Coordinates of C-alpha atoms in Angstrom, one line a residue:
X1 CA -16.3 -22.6 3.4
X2 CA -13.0 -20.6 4.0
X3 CA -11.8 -22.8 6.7
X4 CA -10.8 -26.7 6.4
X5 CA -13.5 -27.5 8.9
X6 CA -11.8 -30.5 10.6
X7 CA -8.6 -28.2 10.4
X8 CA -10.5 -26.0 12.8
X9 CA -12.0 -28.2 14.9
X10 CA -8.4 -29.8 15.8
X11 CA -6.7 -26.1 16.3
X12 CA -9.6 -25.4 18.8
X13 CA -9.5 -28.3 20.8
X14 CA -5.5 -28.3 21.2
X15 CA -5.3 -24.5 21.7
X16 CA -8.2 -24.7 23.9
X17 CA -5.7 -27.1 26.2
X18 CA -3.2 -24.3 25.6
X19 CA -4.8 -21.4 26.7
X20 CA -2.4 -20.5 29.7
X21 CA 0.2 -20.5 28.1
X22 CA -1.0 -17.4 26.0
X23 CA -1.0 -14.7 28.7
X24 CA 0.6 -11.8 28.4
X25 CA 4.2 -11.4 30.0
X26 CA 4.3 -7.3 30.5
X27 CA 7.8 -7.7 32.2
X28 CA 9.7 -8.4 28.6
X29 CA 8.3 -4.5 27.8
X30 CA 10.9 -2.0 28.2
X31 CA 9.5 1.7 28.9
X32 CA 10.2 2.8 25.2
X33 CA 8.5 -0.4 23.5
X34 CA 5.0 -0.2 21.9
X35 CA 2.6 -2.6 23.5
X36 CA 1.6 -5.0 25.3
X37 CA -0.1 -6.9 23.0
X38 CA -2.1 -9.5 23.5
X39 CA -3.3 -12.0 21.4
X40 CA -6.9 -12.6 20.6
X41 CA -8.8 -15.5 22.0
X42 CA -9.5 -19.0 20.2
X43 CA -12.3 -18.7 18.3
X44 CA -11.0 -15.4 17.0
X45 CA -7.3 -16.1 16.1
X46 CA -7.1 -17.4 14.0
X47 CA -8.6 -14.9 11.5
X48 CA -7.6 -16.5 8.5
X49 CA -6.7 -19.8 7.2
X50 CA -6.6 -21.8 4.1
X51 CA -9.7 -21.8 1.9
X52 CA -10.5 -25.3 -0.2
X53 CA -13.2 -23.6 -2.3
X54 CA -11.6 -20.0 -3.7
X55 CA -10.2 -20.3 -7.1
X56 CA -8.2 -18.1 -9.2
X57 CA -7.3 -18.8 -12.6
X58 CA -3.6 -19.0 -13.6
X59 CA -2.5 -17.1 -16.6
X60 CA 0.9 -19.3 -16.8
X61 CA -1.1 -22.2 -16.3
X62 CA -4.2 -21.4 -17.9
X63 CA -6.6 -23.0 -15.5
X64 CA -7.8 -22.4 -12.6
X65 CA -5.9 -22.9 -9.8
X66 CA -6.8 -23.3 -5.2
X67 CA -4.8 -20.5 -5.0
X68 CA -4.7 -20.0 -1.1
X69 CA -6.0 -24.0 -0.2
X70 CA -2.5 -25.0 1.5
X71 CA -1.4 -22.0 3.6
X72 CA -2.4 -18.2 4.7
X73 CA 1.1 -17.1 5.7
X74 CA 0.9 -13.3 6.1
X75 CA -0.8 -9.9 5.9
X76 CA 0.9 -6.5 5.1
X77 CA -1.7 -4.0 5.9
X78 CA -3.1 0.2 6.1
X79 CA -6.2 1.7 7.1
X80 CA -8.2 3.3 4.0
X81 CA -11.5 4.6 4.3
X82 CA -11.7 3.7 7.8
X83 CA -11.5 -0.1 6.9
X84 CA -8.3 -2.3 7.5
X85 CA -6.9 -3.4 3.6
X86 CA -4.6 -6.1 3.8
X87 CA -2.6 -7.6 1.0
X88 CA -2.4 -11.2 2.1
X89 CA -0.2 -14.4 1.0
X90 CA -1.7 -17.2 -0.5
X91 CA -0.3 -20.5 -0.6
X92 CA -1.4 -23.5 -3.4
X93 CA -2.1 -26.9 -3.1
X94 CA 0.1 -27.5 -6.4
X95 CA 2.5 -29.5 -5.0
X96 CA 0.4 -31.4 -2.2
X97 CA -1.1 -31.0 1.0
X98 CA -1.2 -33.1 4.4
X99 CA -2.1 -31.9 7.9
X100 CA 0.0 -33.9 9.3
X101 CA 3.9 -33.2 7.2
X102 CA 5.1 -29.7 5.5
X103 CA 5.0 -31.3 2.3
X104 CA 6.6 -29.1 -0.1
X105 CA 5.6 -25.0 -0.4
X106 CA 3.6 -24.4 -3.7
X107 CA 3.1 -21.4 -5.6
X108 CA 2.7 -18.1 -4.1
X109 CA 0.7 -15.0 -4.5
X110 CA -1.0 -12.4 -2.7
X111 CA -4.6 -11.3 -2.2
X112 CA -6.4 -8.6 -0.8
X113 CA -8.8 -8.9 1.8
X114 CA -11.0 -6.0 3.5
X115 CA -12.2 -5.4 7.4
X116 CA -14.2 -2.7 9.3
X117 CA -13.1 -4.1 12.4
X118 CA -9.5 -5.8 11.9
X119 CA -10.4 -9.2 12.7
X120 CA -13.6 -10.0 9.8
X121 CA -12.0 -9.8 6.8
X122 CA -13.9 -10.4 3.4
X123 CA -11.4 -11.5 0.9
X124 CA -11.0 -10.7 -2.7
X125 CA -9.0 -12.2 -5.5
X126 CA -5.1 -12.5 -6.3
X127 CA -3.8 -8.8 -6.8
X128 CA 0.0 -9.5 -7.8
X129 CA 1.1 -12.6 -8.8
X130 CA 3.5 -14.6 -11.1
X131 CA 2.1 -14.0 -14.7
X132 CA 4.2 -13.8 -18.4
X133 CA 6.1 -10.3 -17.7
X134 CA 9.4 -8.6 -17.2
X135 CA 10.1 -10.6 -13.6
X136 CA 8.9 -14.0 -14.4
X137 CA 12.2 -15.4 -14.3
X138 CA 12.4 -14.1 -10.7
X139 CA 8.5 -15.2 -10.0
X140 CA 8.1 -18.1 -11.8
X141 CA 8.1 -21.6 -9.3
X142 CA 7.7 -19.9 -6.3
X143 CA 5.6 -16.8 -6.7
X144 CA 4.8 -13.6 -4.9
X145 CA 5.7 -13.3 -1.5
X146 CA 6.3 -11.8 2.4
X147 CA 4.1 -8.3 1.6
X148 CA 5.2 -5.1 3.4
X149 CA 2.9 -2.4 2.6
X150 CA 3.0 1.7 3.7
X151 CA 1.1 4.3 2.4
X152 CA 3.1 7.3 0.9
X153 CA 2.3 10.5 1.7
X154 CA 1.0 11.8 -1.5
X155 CA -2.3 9.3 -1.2
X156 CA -0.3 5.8 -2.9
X157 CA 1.1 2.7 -1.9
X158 CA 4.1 0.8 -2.2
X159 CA 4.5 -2.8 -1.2
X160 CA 7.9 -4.9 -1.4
X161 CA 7.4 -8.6 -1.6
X162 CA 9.8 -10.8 -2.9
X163 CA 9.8 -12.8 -5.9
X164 CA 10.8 -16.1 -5.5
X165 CA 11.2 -18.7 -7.9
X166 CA 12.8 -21.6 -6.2
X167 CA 16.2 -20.6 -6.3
X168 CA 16.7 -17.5 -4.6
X169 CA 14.6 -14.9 -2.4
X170 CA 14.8 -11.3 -4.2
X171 CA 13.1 -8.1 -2.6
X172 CA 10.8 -6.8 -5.3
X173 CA 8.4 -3.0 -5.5
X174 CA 5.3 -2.5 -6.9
X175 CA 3.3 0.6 -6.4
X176 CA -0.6 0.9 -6.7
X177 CA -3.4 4.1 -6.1
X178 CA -6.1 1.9 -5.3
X179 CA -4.3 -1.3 -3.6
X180 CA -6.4 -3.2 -6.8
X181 CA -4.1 -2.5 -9.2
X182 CA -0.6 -2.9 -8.9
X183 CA 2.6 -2.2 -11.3
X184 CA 5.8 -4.5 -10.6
X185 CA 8.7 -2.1 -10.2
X186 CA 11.4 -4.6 -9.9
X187 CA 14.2 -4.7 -7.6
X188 CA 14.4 -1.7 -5.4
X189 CA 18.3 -1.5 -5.5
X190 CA 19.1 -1.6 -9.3
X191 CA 19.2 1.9 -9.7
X192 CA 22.0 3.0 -7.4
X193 CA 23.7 -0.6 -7.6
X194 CA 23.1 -2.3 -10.5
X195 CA 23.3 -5.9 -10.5
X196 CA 25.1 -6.2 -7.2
X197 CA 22.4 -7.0 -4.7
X198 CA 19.6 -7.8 -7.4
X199 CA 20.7 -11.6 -6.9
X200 CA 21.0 -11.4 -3.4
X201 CA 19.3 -13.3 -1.2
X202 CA 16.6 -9.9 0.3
X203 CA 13.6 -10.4 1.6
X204 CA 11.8 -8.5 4.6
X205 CA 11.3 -4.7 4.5
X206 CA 10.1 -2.3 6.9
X207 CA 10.0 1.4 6.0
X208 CA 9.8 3.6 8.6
X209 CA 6.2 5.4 9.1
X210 CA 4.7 7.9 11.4
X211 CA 0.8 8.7 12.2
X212 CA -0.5 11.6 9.7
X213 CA -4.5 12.0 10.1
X214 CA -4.7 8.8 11.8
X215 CA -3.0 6.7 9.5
X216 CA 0.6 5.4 9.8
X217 CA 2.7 6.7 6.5
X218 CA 6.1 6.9 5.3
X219 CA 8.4 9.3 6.7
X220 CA 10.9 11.4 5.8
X221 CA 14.1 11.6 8.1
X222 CA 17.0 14.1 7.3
X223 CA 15.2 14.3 3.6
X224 CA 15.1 10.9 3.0
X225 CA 12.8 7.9 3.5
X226 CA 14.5 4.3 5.6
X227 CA 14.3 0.9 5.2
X228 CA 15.6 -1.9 7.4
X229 CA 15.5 -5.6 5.4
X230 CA 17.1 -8.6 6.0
X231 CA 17.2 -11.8 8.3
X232 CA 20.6 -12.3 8.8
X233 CA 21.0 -8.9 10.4
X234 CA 18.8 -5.6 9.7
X235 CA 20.6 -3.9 6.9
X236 CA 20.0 -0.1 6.4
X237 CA 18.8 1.9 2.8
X238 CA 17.5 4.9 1.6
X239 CA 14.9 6.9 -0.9
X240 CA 14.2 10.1 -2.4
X241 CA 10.7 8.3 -3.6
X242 CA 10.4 4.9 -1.8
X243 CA 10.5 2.9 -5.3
X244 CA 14.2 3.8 -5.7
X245 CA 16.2 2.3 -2.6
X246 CA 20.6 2.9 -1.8
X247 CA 22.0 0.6 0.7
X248 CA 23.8 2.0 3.5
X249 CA 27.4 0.4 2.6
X250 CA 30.3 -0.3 4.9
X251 CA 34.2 1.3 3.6
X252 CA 34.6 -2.3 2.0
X253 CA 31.5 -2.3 0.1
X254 CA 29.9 -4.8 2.4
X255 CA 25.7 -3.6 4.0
X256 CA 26.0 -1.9 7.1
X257 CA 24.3 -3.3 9.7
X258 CA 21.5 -2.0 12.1
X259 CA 20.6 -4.9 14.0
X260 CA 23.2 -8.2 14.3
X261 CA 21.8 -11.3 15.6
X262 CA 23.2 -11.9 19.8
X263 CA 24.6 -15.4 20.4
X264 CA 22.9 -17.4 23.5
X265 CA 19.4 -14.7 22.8
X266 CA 15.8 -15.0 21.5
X267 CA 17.3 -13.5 18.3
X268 CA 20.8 -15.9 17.7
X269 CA 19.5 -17.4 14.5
X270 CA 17.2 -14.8 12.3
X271 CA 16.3 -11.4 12.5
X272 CA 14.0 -10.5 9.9
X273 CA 12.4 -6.8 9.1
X274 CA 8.8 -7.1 10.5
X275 CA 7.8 -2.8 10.7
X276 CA 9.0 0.4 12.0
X277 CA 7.8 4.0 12.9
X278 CA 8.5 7.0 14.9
X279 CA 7.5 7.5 18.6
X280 CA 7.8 10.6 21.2
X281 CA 11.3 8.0 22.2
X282 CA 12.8 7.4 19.4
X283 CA 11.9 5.0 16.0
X284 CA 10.6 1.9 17.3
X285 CA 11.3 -1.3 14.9
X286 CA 9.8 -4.5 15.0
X287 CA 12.0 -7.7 13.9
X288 CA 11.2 -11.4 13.8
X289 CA 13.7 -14.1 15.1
X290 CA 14.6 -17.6 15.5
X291 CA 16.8 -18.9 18.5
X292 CA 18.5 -22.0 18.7
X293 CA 18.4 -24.2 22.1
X294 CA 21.3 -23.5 24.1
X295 CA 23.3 -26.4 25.4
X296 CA 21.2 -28.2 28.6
X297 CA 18.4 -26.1 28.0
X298 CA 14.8 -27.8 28.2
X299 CA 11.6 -26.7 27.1
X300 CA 12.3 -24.2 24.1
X301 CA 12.2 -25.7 20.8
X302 CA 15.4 -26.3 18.8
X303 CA 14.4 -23.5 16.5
X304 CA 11.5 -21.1 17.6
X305 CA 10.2 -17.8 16.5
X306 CA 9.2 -14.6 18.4
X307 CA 8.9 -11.2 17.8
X308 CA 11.5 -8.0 19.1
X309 CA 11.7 -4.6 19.2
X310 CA 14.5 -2.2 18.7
X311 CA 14.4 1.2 19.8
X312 CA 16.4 4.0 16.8
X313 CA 17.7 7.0 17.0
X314 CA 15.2 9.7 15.6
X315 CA 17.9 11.9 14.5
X316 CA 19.8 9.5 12.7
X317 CA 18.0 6.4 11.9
X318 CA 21.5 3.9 11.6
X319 CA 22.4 4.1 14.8
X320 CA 20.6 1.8 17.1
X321 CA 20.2 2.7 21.0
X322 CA 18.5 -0.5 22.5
X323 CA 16.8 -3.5 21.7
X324 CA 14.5 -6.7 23.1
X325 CA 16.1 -8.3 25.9
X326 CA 13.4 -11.5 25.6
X327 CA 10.5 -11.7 23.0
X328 CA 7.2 -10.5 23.2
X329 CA 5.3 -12.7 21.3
X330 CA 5.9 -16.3 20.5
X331 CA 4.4 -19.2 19.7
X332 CA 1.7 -20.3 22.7
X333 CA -0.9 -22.2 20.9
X334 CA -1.1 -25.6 18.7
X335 CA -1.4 -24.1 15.6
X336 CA 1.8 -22.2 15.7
X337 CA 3.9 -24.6 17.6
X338 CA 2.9 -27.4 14.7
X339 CA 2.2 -25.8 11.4
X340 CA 3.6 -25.8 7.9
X341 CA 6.8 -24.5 9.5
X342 CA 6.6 -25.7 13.3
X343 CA 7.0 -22.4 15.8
X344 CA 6.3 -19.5 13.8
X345 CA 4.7 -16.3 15.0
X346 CA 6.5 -14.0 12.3
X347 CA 5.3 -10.5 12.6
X348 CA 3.8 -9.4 9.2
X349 CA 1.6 -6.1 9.3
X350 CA 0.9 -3.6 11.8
X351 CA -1.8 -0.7 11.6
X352 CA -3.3 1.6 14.4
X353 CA -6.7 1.6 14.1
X354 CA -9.5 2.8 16.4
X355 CA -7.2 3.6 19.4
X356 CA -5.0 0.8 19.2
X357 CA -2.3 -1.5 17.4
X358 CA -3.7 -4.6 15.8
X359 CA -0.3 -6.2 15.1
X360 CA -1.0 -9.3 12.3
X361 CA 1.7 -12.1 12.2
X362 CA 1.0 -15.8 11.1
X363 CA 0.8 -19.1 13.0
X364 CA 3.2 -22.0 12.0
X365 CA 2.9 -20.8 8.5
X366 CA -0.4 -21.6 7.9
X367 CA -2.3 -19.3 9.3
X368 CA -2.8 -15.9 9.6
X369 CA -3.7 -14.0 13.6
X370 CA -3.9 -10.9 15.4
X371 CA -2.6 -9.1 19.0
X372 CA -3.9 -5.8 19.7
X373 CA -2.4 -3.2 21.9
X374 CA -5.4 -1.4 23.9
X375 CA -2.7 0.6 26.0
X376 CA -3.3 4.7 26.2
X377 CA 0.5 4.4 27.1
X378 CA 1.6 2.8 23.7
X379 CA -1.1 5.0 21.5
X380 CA 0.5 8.4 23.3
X381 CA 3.4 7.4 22.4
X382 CA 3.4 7.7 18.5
X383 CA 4.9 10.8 16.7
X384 CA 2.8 12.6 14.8
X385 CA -0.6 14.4 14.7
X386 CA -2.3 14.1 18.3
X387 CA -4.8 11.3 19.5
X388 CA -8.2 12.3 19.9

């Protein structure tokens, strides 16, 4: 049973009510955005959600443990042997569960789950996770979380999650051959910066790729890979090797800034790093956000989520030509409007796969779901090796 069957049957019946309001809105699609996407019906999204009966036992607290019982919150995910791998989050029930309040967020840690078709997805056991080593003191309490995964081009992977432990959000590497293994790297800046943003609050990376034999990779651009993290703003660093990262810095030492949050917009609250890769118009970047409701406005939320894009310069990947006007994805169905956190569609993983985009991003926190471009406009559009 990977589902909470009376969990299911509830999301159905309320989505089911909802359905209209998940139609896609192609006039929020400027001509240099990838899309649309659309999301997949109920009784496909969601793809994955809490599992009562998979276990995994903890090496800190030496039993076993319902490792992903509470809450699926995202997938980070590349195409390997013409399968989907995803390296999922797992939320436990250590803390409590309720379907009906948040409770409190237990421990996190991520597992890997496998698809042929990008919406089955057989799932495996815990691959990185808080255990007695170097970054406990950044894991422990909180766990391994928000994956962003690329393949680099000699044939690895790097992911950066962030360690959390309850006090502070910290963006963490960890490289792997297989996607099995893993080796924690630690924080990504420490090299060039020492100590100076290792205690920052940094969480939500997104290294820019382009398509190489039908696979999205990271690039270099001007000799040097790019990453855009943050969600108070985008904030801008660079790599010789994508496990070593220095942050684009303003004259007084403060991160420059890609991507500021717009007051009275979708994205006024948060803007979070959700991907990013190279097109024939520029370096397309896909951002989460939270809006607050504006003063007399009715029917939005106080606080909801949707996804943006923001269109780069090729050439020189800190300057930013446009962005999102509106958002286009957001929270249309029960399940994200009333979750573990209430109107969530945060972006988390994005592949192309057979001809088109299956773009992952969870549902109120608890669940994980997929949109899938099936535009020839939006495939043609990549930079890279041709489409067949």
């Amino acid at each position: 049973m990977w589902f909470y069957n009376r969990l299911f049957v509830c999301v159905f019946i309320m989505s089911f009510c909802g359905l209209v309001n998940a139609q896609i809105d192609t006039s929020v699609y400027k001509d240099w955005m990838i899309g649309p996407f659309e999301k997949e019906p109920e009784g496909i999204n969601p793809i994955l959600g809490p599992n009562f009966d998979s276990k995994f036992y903890c090496p800190l607290e030496r039993k076993e443990v319902r490792w992903e019982s509470r809450a699926i919150i995202g997938g980070a995910v590349v195409v390997k042997d013409n399968q989907i791998f995803m390296i999922y989050q797992g939320e436990d029930d250590s803390r409590g569960y309720n379907l009906h309040t948040h409770g409190s967020p237990g421990i996190m840690r991520l597992g890997l789950a496998v698809s042929s078709d990008g919406i089955n997805f057989t799932r495996r056991s815990p691959v990185l996770y808080p255990q007695d080593d170097l970054f406990l003191d950044k894991e422990r309490g909180g766990g391994c979380e928000i994956p962003r995964l690329v393949e680099s081009p000699d044939g690895g992977y790097v992911l950066l999650y962030d360690g959390w432990n309850q006090s502070v959000a910290r963006l963490m590497v960890a490289t792997s051959k297989d996607l099995v293994n893993w080796k924690k790297e630690g924080s990504p800046f420490s090299k060039y910066h020492g100590e100076k943003y290792v205690g920052l609050w940094s969480k939500s990376a997104a290294i820019i790729t382009e398509l190489k034999n039908g696979r999205l990779v990271a690039a270099k651009i001007n000799g040097k890979y790019w990453m855009y993290w943050g969600e108070e703003g985008l904030y801008i660093a660079t790599s010789d090797n994508l496990r070593d990262w220095k942050m684009l810095e303003n004259p007084d030492g403060s991160p420059k800034v890609l991507l500021p949050k717009r007051v009275g917009k979708f994205d006024d609250r948060v803007i979070e790093g959700g991907y990013a890769l190279k097109t024939e118009k520029g370096i397309v970047v896909f951002y989460n956000t939270f809006r607050f409701r504006q003063e007399g406005e009715t029917g939005e939320p106080v606080l909801a989520s949707g996804l943006g894009q923001a269109l780069v310069d090729p050439n020189d990947p800190k300057v930013l030509l446009d962005r999102s006007e509106n958002a286009f994805l957001k929270p249309d169905w029960e399940y994200e409007i009333q979750g573990a956190v209430n109107n969530v569609v945060f972006m988390t993983g994005l592949v192309y796969f057979k001809g088109k985009y299956f773009l992952y991003h969870n549902g109120g926190d608890r669940m994980l779901c997929v949109a899938i471009s099936r535009s020839n406009d939006s495939a043609l559009q990549v930079s890279g090796d041709p489409i067949e």
